[in-house]
Amino acid sequence: MATGSQSISLSNRVPITAIVTAHTRIAQTLATLNAIRRCDPTPNEIIVHIDQNQKECADSISKIYPTVKTLVSTDHVGPGGGRNTLIQAAANDIVASFDDDSYPLDAIYFARALELFQKFPQASILCASLYHPGEHLEADVPSAEWCADFTGGACVYKRQAFLATGGYVPLAIAYGMEESDLALRLHARGGRILRTRWLRVFHDTNLHRHADPEVTRNSIANLALLAYLRYPPSLWPLGIFQCANRVWWLASHGRWRGIGQGLLMIPSHLRAHESYKMRINHSSIRSYLALRRAPLQQTF
C-alpha cells in the first residue's frame, strides 16, 4: 500500500485520529503517511510527532502532505513521550497509532477499527496483528482475544482511557517498559485490550537495531524500572527474576555488549524516574500476569 499516487479524495473519512511517531527517517515516515492516506475510509485527522527537533522531517511532511499536522519536540522524549503529546492533541476519541515504519496492510483498516469498538465497547485498546518482512501473512479472519499486552506501533486507543492512565513514562529508549507499563496500569484500572487478526499492520524493519548495545542496556534497566515504579515491595523478587531472565536471554543470544552497563545504570535510572512511581496492588499484578499467560478467546 505504501507505493503509488499520493493524491486521494478526502470525502470518505471517519472520526479517527491517526498518529505517527517520527524522528530522522524521513522516507519511511512519508511512506507510512501515504499508506494511511490511501486507506478507504481514511482518518479525518493525521498528526505526526517529530522527536528531538528534527525540523527537516517536519518540513518534508508539510511540503508533501500540507493537511497533516506536525508537532515537534525539542527534547528526546522517545516514542512514548511522542504518543503522549499526540494523543493529548487528538480531536477524536479513537486514535490509531503507528511508528514511522509501520502502516495498515488493509485499506479498510479504519472502518474495521470502528466496527470492533462497536462490537466490543469495553475495549480500551485494540491490538492489531503485526508482521515483519519475510514473515507469513495470516488471513484477516474475524477472530479476537482479550490479552494483557499490545504494540504501540500497531494499535488503536480510546483516548479517554489512555489519558486516564497518565500515559507513557517518556523514555528515549523504552524497550521493556513502554507498552508493558501502560498495559499494567490500564489493567489495574479495569481497562481491557483486544488483540485481533482482523486488523493487520506491516512493520517495515528487520529488527537488527534490537542487537544494539544501547538497546541491550536500556532493556535491562527498564525492566528494573517497571518493577520499582509499579510493583509493591512484596513482588520485588519477581522483578529481580524478570531482570535476571532478560540477562540470561541476552547472553544466550550472544548480546553481551551492554549487559554490564545495563546492570550498573539501574540505580541512577530508578532515581531519575522516581516521580512516576505509582504502585499497583498485588492482586492486579497477578491477574495481569495470568492474562498474559492465558488470553481469553472471543468470537464475533
CSV table of C-alpha atoms in Angstrom, one decimal:
chain,number,residue,atom,x,y,z
A,1,MET,CA,0.0,0.0,0.0
A,2,ALA,CA,2.9,2.4,0.6
A,3,THR,CA,3.6,2.9,-3.1
A,4,GLY,CA,1.7,4.7,-5.9
A,5,SER,CA,0.0,8.0,-6.2
A,6,GLN,CA,0.0,10.3,-3.2
A,7,SER,CA,-3.3,12.0,-4.1
A,8,ILE,CA,-6.5,10.8,-2.5
A,9,SER,CA,-10.0,12.1,-2.1
A,10,LEU,CA,-10.8,13.1,1.4
A,11,SER,CA,-14.5,12.8,1.1
A,12,ASN,CA,-14.7,9.3,2.6
A,13,ARG,CA,-13.4,9.9,6.1
A,14,VAL,CA,-14.1,8.5,9.6
A,15,PRO,CA,-13.8,10.1,13.0
A,16,ILE,CA,-10.4,8.6,13.9
A,17,THR,CA,-7.1,10.3,14.5
A,18,ALA,CA,-4.1,8.5,13.1
A,19,ILE,CA,-0.8,9.3,14.9
A,20,VAL,CA,2.7,8.6,13.8
A,21,THR,CA,5.9,8.9,15.9
A,22,ALA,CA,8.9,10.0,13.8
A,23,HIS,CA,12.5,11.1,14.2
A,24,THR,CA,15.1,11.1,11.4
A,25,ARG,CA,13.7,8.5,8.9
A,26,ILE,CA,12.0,10.8,6.5
A,27,ALA,CA,11.4,8.4,3.6
A,28,GLN,CA,9.9,5.8,5.9
A,29,THR,CA,7.6,8.4,7.6
A,30,LEU,CA,6.4,9.7,4.2
A,31,ALA,CA,5.7,6.1,3.1
A,32,THR,CA,3.7,5.4,6.2
A,33,LEU,CA,1.6,8.6,5.7
A,34,ASN,CA,1.0,7.6,2.1
A,35,ALA,CA,-0.3,4.2,3.2
A,36,ILE,CA,-2.6,5.7,5.8
A,37,ARG,CA,-4.0,8.3,3.4
A,38,ARG,CA,-4.7,5.6,0.8
A,39,CYS,CA,-7.0,3.6,3.1
A,40,ASP,CA,-10.7,3.8,2.4
A,41,PRO,CA,-12.1,5.2,4.5
A,42,THR,CA,-9.3,7.4,5.7
A,43,PRO,CA,-9.0,9.0,9.2
A,44,ASN,CA,-10.2,12.6,9.3
A,45,GLU,CA,-7.1,13.7,11.3
A,46,ILE,CA,-3.5,12.7,10.9
A,47,ILE,CA,-0.8,14.0,13.3
A,48,VAL,CA,2.9,13.3,13.4
A,49,HIS,CA,5.2,13.9,16.3
A,50,ILE,CA,8.8,14.6,15.3
A,51,ASP,CA,11.3,13.9,18.1
A,52,GLN,CA,14.4,15.9,19.1
A,53,ASN,CA,13.8,19.0,16.9
A,54,GLN,CA,14.2,17.2,13.6
A,55,LYS,CA,12.8,20.1,11.5
A,56,GLU,CA,13.9,18.6,8.2
A,57,CYS,CA,11.4,15.7,8.8
A,58,ALA,CA,8.7,18.2,9.7
A,59,ASP,CA,9.3,20.4,6.7
A,60,SER,CA,9.3,17.4,4.3
A,61,ILE,CA,5.9,16.2,5.7
A,62,SER,CA,4.4,19.7,5.5
A,63,LYS,CA,5.6,20.1,1.9
A,64,ILE,CA,4.1,16.8,0.6
A,65,TYR,CA,1.1,16.5,3.0
A,66,PRO,CA,0.1,20.0,4.0
A,67,THR,CA,-3.1,18.8,5.7
A,68,VAL,CA,-1.1,16.5,8.1
A,69,LYS,CA,-0.4,18.2,11.4
A,70,THR,CA,3.1,18.1,12.8
A,71,LEU,CA,4.3,18.5,16.4
A,72,VAL,CA,8.0,18.9,17.1
A,73,SER,CA,9.6,18.4,20.5
A,74,THR,CA,13.0,19.9,21.3
A,75,ASP,CA,13.9,17.2,23.8
A,76,HIS,CA,14.4,13.5,23.0
A,77,VAL,CA,11.2,12.1,24.5
A,78,GLY,CA,11.1,8.8,22.7
A,79,PRO,CA,8.1,7.1,21.1
A,80,GLY,CA,6.2,7.0,24.4
A,81,GLY,CA,6.6,10.7,25.0
A,82,GLY,CA,5.7,11.4,21.5
A,83,ARG,CA,2.5,9.4,21.8
A,84,ASN,CA,1.6,11.2,25.0
A,85,THR,CA,1.7,14.5,23.1
A,86,LEU,CA,-0.1,13.2,20.0
A,87,ILE,CA,-3.0,11.6,22.0
A,88,GLN,CA,-3.4,14.7,24.1
A,89,ALA,CA,-3.7,16.7,20.9
A,90,ALA,CA,-6.1,14.4,19.1
A,91,ALA,CA,-9.5,15.7,18.2
A,92,ASN,CA,-11.1,12.2,18.2
A,93,ASP,CA,-11.6,9.7,21.0
A,94,ILE,CA,-10.4,6.9,18.7
A,95,VAL,CA,-6.7,7.1,18.0
A,96,ALA,CA,-4.9,4.7,15.7
A,97,SER,CA,-1.2,4.6,16.4
A,98,PHE,CA,1.8,3.8,14.1
A,99,ASP,CA,5.6,4.0,14.1
A,100,ASP,CA,7.3,5.8,11.3
A,101,ASP,CA,7.9,2.5,9.6
A,102,SER,CA,4.5,0.7,10.3
A,103,TYR,CA,1.3,1.0,8.4
A,104,PRO,CA,-2.1,-0.7,7.7
A,105,LEU,CA,-2.0,-3.7,5.4
A,106,ASP,CA,-5.7,-3.5,4.5
A,107,ALA,CA,-7.4,-0.4,3.0
A,108,ILE,CA,-10.5,-1.0,5.3
A,109,TYR,CA,-8.3,-0.9,8.5
A,110,PHE,CA,-10.0,2.2,10.0
A,111,ALA,CA,-13.5,1.0,9.2
A,112,ARG,CA,-12.8,-2.3,10.9
A,113,ALA,CA,-11.4,-0.5,14.0
A,114,LEU,CA,-14.7,1.4,14.4
A,115,GLU,CA,-16.7,-1.8,14.0
A,116,LEU,CA,-14.6,-3.6,16.6
A,117,PHE,CA,-15.1,-0.8,19.1
A,118,GLN,CA,-18.8,-1.1,18.4
A,119,LYS,CA,-18.8,-4.9,18.9
A,120,PHE,CA,-16.5,-4.7,22.0
A,121,PRO,CA,-17.4,-1.4,23.7
A,122,GLN,CA,-15.5,-2.5,26.8
A,123,ALA,CA,-12.2,-2.5,24.9
A,124,SER,CA,-9.8,0.4,25.8
A,125,ILE,CA,-7.1,-0.7,23.2
A,126,LEU,CA,-7.3,-2.7,20.0
A,127,CYS,CA,-4.0,-4.5,19.2
A,128,ALA,CA,-3.5,-5.4,15.5
A,129,SER,CA,-1.6,-8.4,14.3
A,130,LEU,CA,1.9,-7.2,13.4
A,131,TYR,CA,4.0,-8.6,10.5
A,132,HIS,CA,7.7,-8.1,9.6
A,133,PRO,CA,9.4,-8.6,6.2
A,134,GLY,CA,9.7,-12.3,5.4
A,135,GLU,CA,7.0,-13.4,7.9
A,136,HIS,CA,4.0,-15.4,6.8
A,137,LEU,CA,1.0,-13.2,6.4
A,138,GLU,CA,-2.1,-14.8,8.0
A,139,ALA,CA,-5.6,-14.2,6.8
A,140,ASP,CA,-7.5,-11.3,8.2
A,141,VAL,CA,-10.1,-13.5,9.9
A,142,PRO,CA,-12.6,-12.1,12.4
A,143,SER,CA,-11.0,-13.6,15.5
A,144,ALA,CA,-10.0,-11.9,18.7
A,145,GLU,CA,-8.9,-12.4,22.3
A,146,TRP,CA,-8.7,-10.4,25.5
A,147,CYS,CA,-4.9,-10.1,26.2
A,148,ALA,CA,-2.5,-8.4,28.5
A,149,ASP,CA,-0.2,-6.6,26.1
A,150,PHE,CA,-0.1,-4.6,22.9
A,151,THR,CA,2.3,-3.0,20.5
A,152,GLY,CA,2.4,0.8,20.4
A,153,GLY,CA,3.1,1.0,16.6
A,154,ALA,CA,0.1,-1.3,15.7
A,155,CYS,CA,-2.8,-0.4,18.0
A,156,VAL,CA,-5.9,1.8,18.3
A,157,TYR,CA,-6.5,3.6,21.6
A,158,LYS,CA,-9.6,5.1,23.2
A,159,ARG,CA,-8.2,8.5,24.0
A,160,GLN,CA,-10.0,9.0,27.3
A,161,ALA,CA,-9.0,5.5,28.6
A,162,PHE,CA,-5.4,6.3,27.7
A,163,LEU,CA,-5.4,9.7,29.3
A,164,ALA,CA,-6.9,8.2,32.5
A,165,THR,CA,-3.8,6.0,32.9
A,166,GLY,CA,-1.4,9.0,32.9
A,167,GLY,CA,0.1,8.0,29.6
A,168,TYR,CA,3.6,6.7,29.0
A,169,VAL,CA,6.7,7.3,31.0
A,170,PRO,CA,8.8,9.3,28.5
A,171,LEU,CA,12.0,7.3,27.8
A,172,ALA,CA,14.3,7.9,24.9
A,173,ILE,CA,14.9,4.1,24.6
A,174,ALA,CA,11.8,2.4,26.1
A,175,TYR,CA,12.4,-1.3,25.3
A,176,GLY,CA,11.0,-3.5,28.1
A,177,MET,CA,9.0,-0.6,29.7
A,178,GLU,CA,6.8,1.4,27.4
A,179,GLU,CA,3.7,-0.8,26.4
A,180,SER,CA,4.1,-3.2,29.4
A,181,ASP,CA,3.9,-0.4,31.9
A,182,LEU,CA,0.9,1.3,30.3
A,183,ALA,CA,-0.9,-2.1,29.9
A,184,LEU,CA,-0.3,-2.9,33.5
A,185,ARG,CA,-1.7,0.4,34.7
A,186,LEU,CA,-4.7,0.1,32.3
A,187,HIS,CA,-5.4,-3.4,33.6
A,188,ALA,CA,-5.3,-2.2,37.2
A,189,ARG,CA,-8.0,0.4,36.3
A,190,GLY,CA,-10.2,-2.3,34.7
A,191,GLY,CA,-9.3,-1.4,31.1
A,192,ARG,CA,-9.2,-4.2,28.5
A,193,ILE,CA,-7.0,-4.9,25.5
A,194,LEU,CA,-8.4,-6.8,22.5
A,195,ARG,CA,-6.0,-8.4,20.1
A,196,THR,CA,-7.3,-9.3,16.7
A,197,ARG,CA,-6.2,-10.8,13.4
A,198,TRP,CA,-8.9,-8.7,11.7
A,199,LEU,CA,-6.6,-5.7,11.9
A,200,ARG,CA,-3.2,-6.2,10.3
A,201,VAL,CA,-0.2,-3.9,10.3
A,202,PHE,CA,3.1,-4.2,8.5
A,203,HIS,CA,6.3,-3.2,10.3
A,204,ASP,CA,8.9,-2.5,7.6
A,205,THR,CA,12.1,-3.2,9.7
A,206,ASN,CA,14.5,-6.1,10.1
A,207,LEU,CA,14.8,-5.5,13.9
A,208,HIS,CA,18.6,-5.5,13.7
A,209,ARG,CA,18.7,-2.5,15.9
A,210,HIS,CA,17.5,-4.7,18.8
A,211,ALA,CA,21.0,-6.0,19.0
A,212,ASP,CA,22.5,-2.6,19.6
A,213,PRO,CA,24.3,-2.4,23.0
A,214,GLU,CA,22.4,0.8,23.9
A,215,VAL,CA,19.1,-1.2,23.4
A,216,THR,CA,20.5,-4.1,25.4
A,217,ARG,CA,21.4,-1.9,28.4
A,218,ASN,CA,18.2,0.0,28.4
A,219,SER,CA,16.1,-3.1,28.1
A,220,ILE,CA,17.6,-4.4,31.4
A,221,ALA,CA,17.4,-1.1,33.3
A,222,ASN,CA,13.8,-0.6,32.1
A,223,LEU,CA,12.6,-3.9,33.5
A,224,ALA,CA,14.0,-2.9,36.8
A,225,LEU,CA,12.3,0.5,36.5
A,226,LEU,CA,9.0,-1.2,35.7
A,227,ALA,CA,9.2,-3.3,38.9
A,228,TYR,CA,10.3,-0.3,41.0
A,229,LEU,CA,7.6,2.0,39.8
A,230,ARG,CA,4.7,-0.4,39.8
A,231,TYR,CA,5.3,-3.5,42.0
A,232,PRO,CA,4.7,-3.5,45.7
A,233,PRO,CA,7.8,-4.4,47.7
A,234,SER,CA,6.4,-7.9,48.2
A,235,LEU,CA,6.8,-8.5,44.5
A,236,TRP,CA,10.2,-7.1,44.0
A,237,PRO,CA,11.7,-10.6,43.9
A,238,LEU,CA,9.5,-11.1,40.8
A,239,GLY,CA,11.1,-8.0,39.3
A,240,ILE,CA,14.6,-9.3,40.1
A,241,PHE,CA,13.7,-12.6,38.4
A,242,GLN,CA,12.4,-10.8,35.3
A,243,CYS,CA,15.6,-8.8,35.0
A,244,ALA,CA,17.7,-12.0,35.5
A,245,ASN,CA,15.7,-13.8,32.9
A,246,ARG,CA,16.3,-10.9,30.5
A,247,VAL,CA,20.0,-11.0,31.1
A,248,TRP,CA,20.0,-14.8,30.5
A,249,TRP,CA,18.2,-14.4,27.3
A,250,LEU,CA,20.5,-11.7,26.0
A,251,ALA,CA,23.6,-13.7,27.0
A,252,SER,CA,22.2,-16.9,25.4
A,253,HIS,CA,21.7,-14.9,22.1
A,254,GLY,CA,25.2,-13.5,22.1
A,255,ARG,CA,24.2,-10.0,23.0
A,256,TRP,CA,26.9,-9.5,25.7
A,257,ARG,CA,27.7,-5.9,24.9
A,258,GLY,CA,25.6,-3.6,27.1
A,259,ILE,CA,24.7,-6.2,29.8
A,260,GLY,CA,27.2,-4.8,32.3
A,261,GLN,CA,26.2,-1.2,31.6
A,262,GLY,CA,22.6,-2.1,31.9
A,263,LEU,CA,23.0,-3.5,35.4
A,264,LEU,CA,25.2,-0.6,36.5
A,265,MET,CA,22.8,2.0,35.3
A,266,ILE,CA,19.8,0.6,37.3
A,267,PRO,CA,20.3,2.8,40.5
A,268,SER,CA,20.5,6.1,38.6
A,269,HIS,CA,17.7,5.0,36.2
A,270,LEU,CA,15.4,4.5,39.2
A,271,ARG,CA,16.3,7.8,40.8
A,272,ALA,CA,15.8,9.7,37.6
A,273,HIS,CA,12.2,8.5,37.2
A,274,GLU,CA,11.2,8.4,40.9
A,275,SER,CA,8.4,10.9,40.2
A,276,TYR,CA,6.5,8.4,38.1
A,277,LYS,CA,6.1,5.9,40.9
A,278,MET,CA,2.6,4.6,41.3
A,279,ARG,CA,2.5,1.2,42.9
A,280,ILE,CA,-0.2,-1.3,41.9
A,281,ASN,CA,-1.7,-3.8,44.2
A,282,HIS,CA,-0.6,-7.4,44.3
A,283,SER,CA,-3.9,-8.9,43.0
A,284,SER,CA,-3.9,-6.7,39.9
A,285,ILE,CA,-0.4,-7.6,39.0
A,286,ARG,CA,-1.1,-11.3,39.5
A,287,SER,CA,-4.3,-11.2,37.3
A,288,TYR,CA,-2.4,-9.2,34.7
A,289,LEU,CA,0.3,-11.9,34.5
A,290,ALA,CA,-2.3,-14.6,34.4
A,291,LEU,CA,-4.0,-12.9,31.4
A,292,ARG,CA,-0.6,-12.7,29.7
A,293,ARG,CA,-0.2,-16.5,30.1
A,294,ALA,CA,-3.7,-17.3,29.0
A,295,PRO,CA,-5.6,-14.8,26.8
A,296,LEU,CA,-9.4,-15.2,26.6
A,297,GLN,CA,-10.6,-16.1,23.2
A,298,GLN,CA,-13.6,-14.2,21.7
A,299,THR,CA,-15.8,-14.7,18.6
A,300,PHE,CA,-17.7,-12.1,16.6
